[in-house]
Amino acid sequence: MKQTILAVTLGLAGAAHADSPIVVPYDGSFDDATFAVESAIVGQGLVIDYVSHVGDMLNRTGADVGSDTQLFDNADIFIFCSAVVSREVMEADPMNIAHCPYGIFVAERDGEVMVGYRDYPDGEMQKVQALLADIVADAVEN
């Protein structure tokens, strides 16, 4: 079960397309970016259900899986949902449940900080993508 949740969180399960995530550079520190993303999500009236500290997990477990590659200096994924948007997309197609909850990541590699989210399929899920784009734009602009 935990593996399934992690796979969904990372956007690896149920993806019907192989598009790259949408990534926006952040001009500032990782800590400033995480604060900005958290503030932008809450500013939309949304509740963050969970923050996945995936960068810490990858750094902590690298040696355990036989790797000495550090993928990220830091990486967090903010997991949340929108009752309004989720209802809209799931009333159009109940199987859009496969895309919920939604996530925005903040990652730092080689001193470069980025904010991003999964590219969603055409159709009703573009409402979710627009919500995520608005949140990221708000976070990056502040």
Short mmCIF file of C-alpha atoms in Angstrom, two decimals:
data_model
loop_
_atom_site.label_atom_id
_atom_site.label_comp_id
_atom_site.label_asym_id
_atom_site.label_seq_id
_atom_site.Cartn_x
_atom_site.Cartn_y
_atom_site.Cartn_z
CA MET A 1 0.00 0.00 0.00
CA LYS A 2 2.77 2.43 0.92
CA GLN A 3 4.51 1.69 -2.39
CA THR A 4 1.30 2.43 -4.26
CA ILE A 5 0.84 5.73 -2.45
CA LEU A 6 4.44 6.70 -3.15
CA ALA A 7 4.09 5.81 -6.83
CA VAL A 8 0.93 7.91 -7.15
CA THR A 9 2.57 10.75 -5.27
CA LEU A 10 5.51 10.74 -7.63
CA GLY A 11 3.18 10.66 -10.62
CA LEU A 12 4.39 7.29 -11.82
CA ALA A 13 1.18 5.28 -11.44
CA GLY A 14 -1.80 5.72 -13.68
CA ALA A 15 -0.10 8.18 -16.01
CA ALA A 16 -1.59 7.67 -19.44
CA HIS A 17 1.00 9.86 -21.07
CA ALA A 18 4.74 10.29 -20.78
CA ASP A 19 4.93 14.07 -20.91
CA SER A 20 7.54 15.79 -18.81
CA PRO A 21 6.49 17.74 -15.75
CA ILE A 22 6.03 21.49 -15.96
CA VAL A 23 9.00 23.04 -14.19
CA VAL A 24 9.55 26.69 -13.31
CA PRO A 25 12.86 28.03 -11.97
CA TYR A 26 12.70 29.73 -8.59
CA ASP A 27 14.94 32.71 -7.89
CA GLY A 28 15.73 32.11 -4.23
CA SER A 29 16.54 29.46 -1.69
CA PHE A 30 14.87 26.08 -1.31
CA ASP A 31 13.43 27.16 2.05
CA ASP A 32 12.01 30.33 0.52
CA ALA A 33 10.48 28.30 -2.32
CA THR A 34 8.82 25.80 0.02
CA PHE A 35 7.40 28.65 2.10
CA ALA A 36 6.14 30.39 -1.06
CA VAL A 37 4.48 27.21 -2.38
CA GLU A 38 2.89 26.43 0.98
CA SER A 39 1.61 30.02 1.24
CA ALA A 40 0.25 29.95 -2.33
CA ILE A 41 -1.62 26.69 -1.74
CA VAL A 42 -3.12 27.91 1.54
CA GLY A 43 -3.83 31.27 -0.11
CA GLN A 44 -6.15 29.46 -2.54
CA GLY A 45 -8.15 28.23 0.46
CA LEU A 46 -6.75 24.71 0.13
CA VAL A 47 -5.45 22.41 2.84
CA ILE A 48 -2.12 20.64 2.48
CA ASP A 49 -2.74 17.00 3.36
CA TYR A 50 0.88 15.92 3.43
CA VAL A 51 4.39 17.08 2.64
CA SER A 52 6.53 14.29 1.23
CA HIS A 53 10.20 14.86 2.00
CA VAL A 54 11.27 12.77 -0.97
CA GLY A 55 14.72 14.37 -1.17
CA ASP A 56 15.52 13.34 2.41
CA MET A 57 14.26 9.81 1.71
CA LEU A 58 16.35 9.46 -1.45
CA ASN A 59 19.47 10.79 0.27
CA ARG A 60 18.92 8.57 3.31
CA THR A 61 18.31 5.36 1.35
CA GLY A 62 20.78 5.72 -1.52
CA ALA A 63 23.45 3.49 0.02
CA ASP A 64 20.80 0.93 1.00
CA VAL A 65 19.86 0.42 -2.65
CA GLY A 66 23.45 0.44 -3.91
CA SER A 67 23.64 4.01 -5.21
CA ASP A 68 25.96 6.86 -4.37
CA THR A 69 24.18 9.32 -6.69
CA GLN A 70 22.62 12.31 -4.98
CA LEU A 71 19.61 13.22 -7.10
CA PHE A 72 18.55 16.33 -5.21
CA ASP A 73 20.10 18.66 -2.67
CA ASN A 74 16.52 19.05 -1.35
CA ALA A 75 13.11 17.98 -2.61
CA ASP A 76 9.61 18.18 -1.12
CA ILE A 77 6.20 17.45 -2.65
CA PHE A 78 3.12 19.24 -1.31
CA ILE A 79 0.05 17.00 -1.56
CA PHE A 80 -3.43 18.53 -1.52
CA CYS A 81 -6.83 18.48 -3.19
CA SER A 82 -9.52 20.95 -4.18
CA ALA A 83 -13.09 19.95 -3.42
CA VAL A 84 -14.40 22.32 -6.08
CA VAL A 85 -12.07 21.37 -8.93
CA SER A 86 -11.99 17.69 -8.00
CA ARG A 87 -15.78 17.50 -8.06
CA GLU A 88 -15.89 19.21 -11.47
CA VAL A 89 -13.37 16.86 -13.08
CA MET A 90 -14.81 13.74 -11.45
CA GLU A 91 -18.39 14.60 -12.37
CA ALA A 92 -17.16 14.78 -15.96
CA ASP A 93 -15.41 11.41 -15.56
CA PRO A 94 -15.34 9.58 -12.22
CA MET A 95 -12.11 7.84 -13.29
CA ASN A 96 -10.32 11.18 -12.95
CA ILE A 97 -10.00 10.02 -9.35
CA ALA A 98 -6.77 8.42 -10.58
CA HIS A 99 -5.21 11.90 -10.71
CA CYS A 100 -6.13 12.89 -7.16
CA PRO A 101 -4.56 14.13 -4.92
CA TYR A 102 -2.56 16.82 -6.64
CA GLY A 103 1.05 17.66 -5.98
CA ILE A 104 3.46 20.52 -6.43
CA PHE A 105 7.13 19.82 -5.93
CA VAL A 106 9.99 22.03 -4.89
CA ALA A 107 13.42 20.66 -5.70
CA GLU A 108 17.00 21.83 -5.60
CA ARG A 109 19.74 20.37 -7.79
CA ASP A 110 23.23 21.74 -8.03
CA GLY A 111 22.11 24.94 -6.29
CA GLU A 112 19.24 25.55 -8.73
CA VAL A 113 15.75 25.65 -7.20
CA MET A 114 12.70 24.67 -9.21
CA VAL A 115 8.96 24.37 -8.65
CA GLY A 116 6.79 22.09 -10.72
CA TYR A 117 3.87 19.77 -11.18
CA ARG A 118 2.68 16.92 -13.37
CA ASP A 119 1.39 17.58 -16.90
CA TYR A 120 -2.24 16.45 -16.92
CA PRO A 121 -4.15 14.97 -19.86
CA ASP A 122 -6.25 17.08 -22.20
CA GLY A 123 -9.88 17.61 -21.36
CA GLU A 124 -11.36 18.16 -17.92
CA MET A 125 -8.03 17.61 -16.13
CA GLN A 126 -6.80 20.87 -17.63
CA LYS A 127 -8.85 22.55 -14.88
CA VAL A 128 -6.51 20.95 -12.36
CA GLN A 129 -3.49 21.94 -14.40
CA ALA A 130 -4.72 25.54 -14.51
CA LEU A 131 -5.12 25.53 -10.71
CA LEU A 132 -1.59 24.21 -10.26
CA ALA A 133 -0.23 26.74 -12.77
CA ASP A 134 -1.89 29.58 -10.83
CA ILE A 135 -0.46 28.34 -7.52
CA VAL A 136 3.04 27.97 -8.95
CA ALA A 137 2.89 31.38 -10.63
CA ASP A 138 1.84 32.94 -7.33
CA ALA A 139 4.66 31.18 -5.49
CA VAL A 140 7.34 32.08 -8.02
CA GLU A 141 6.26 35.73 -8.32
CA ASN A 142 6.39 36.38 -4.57
#
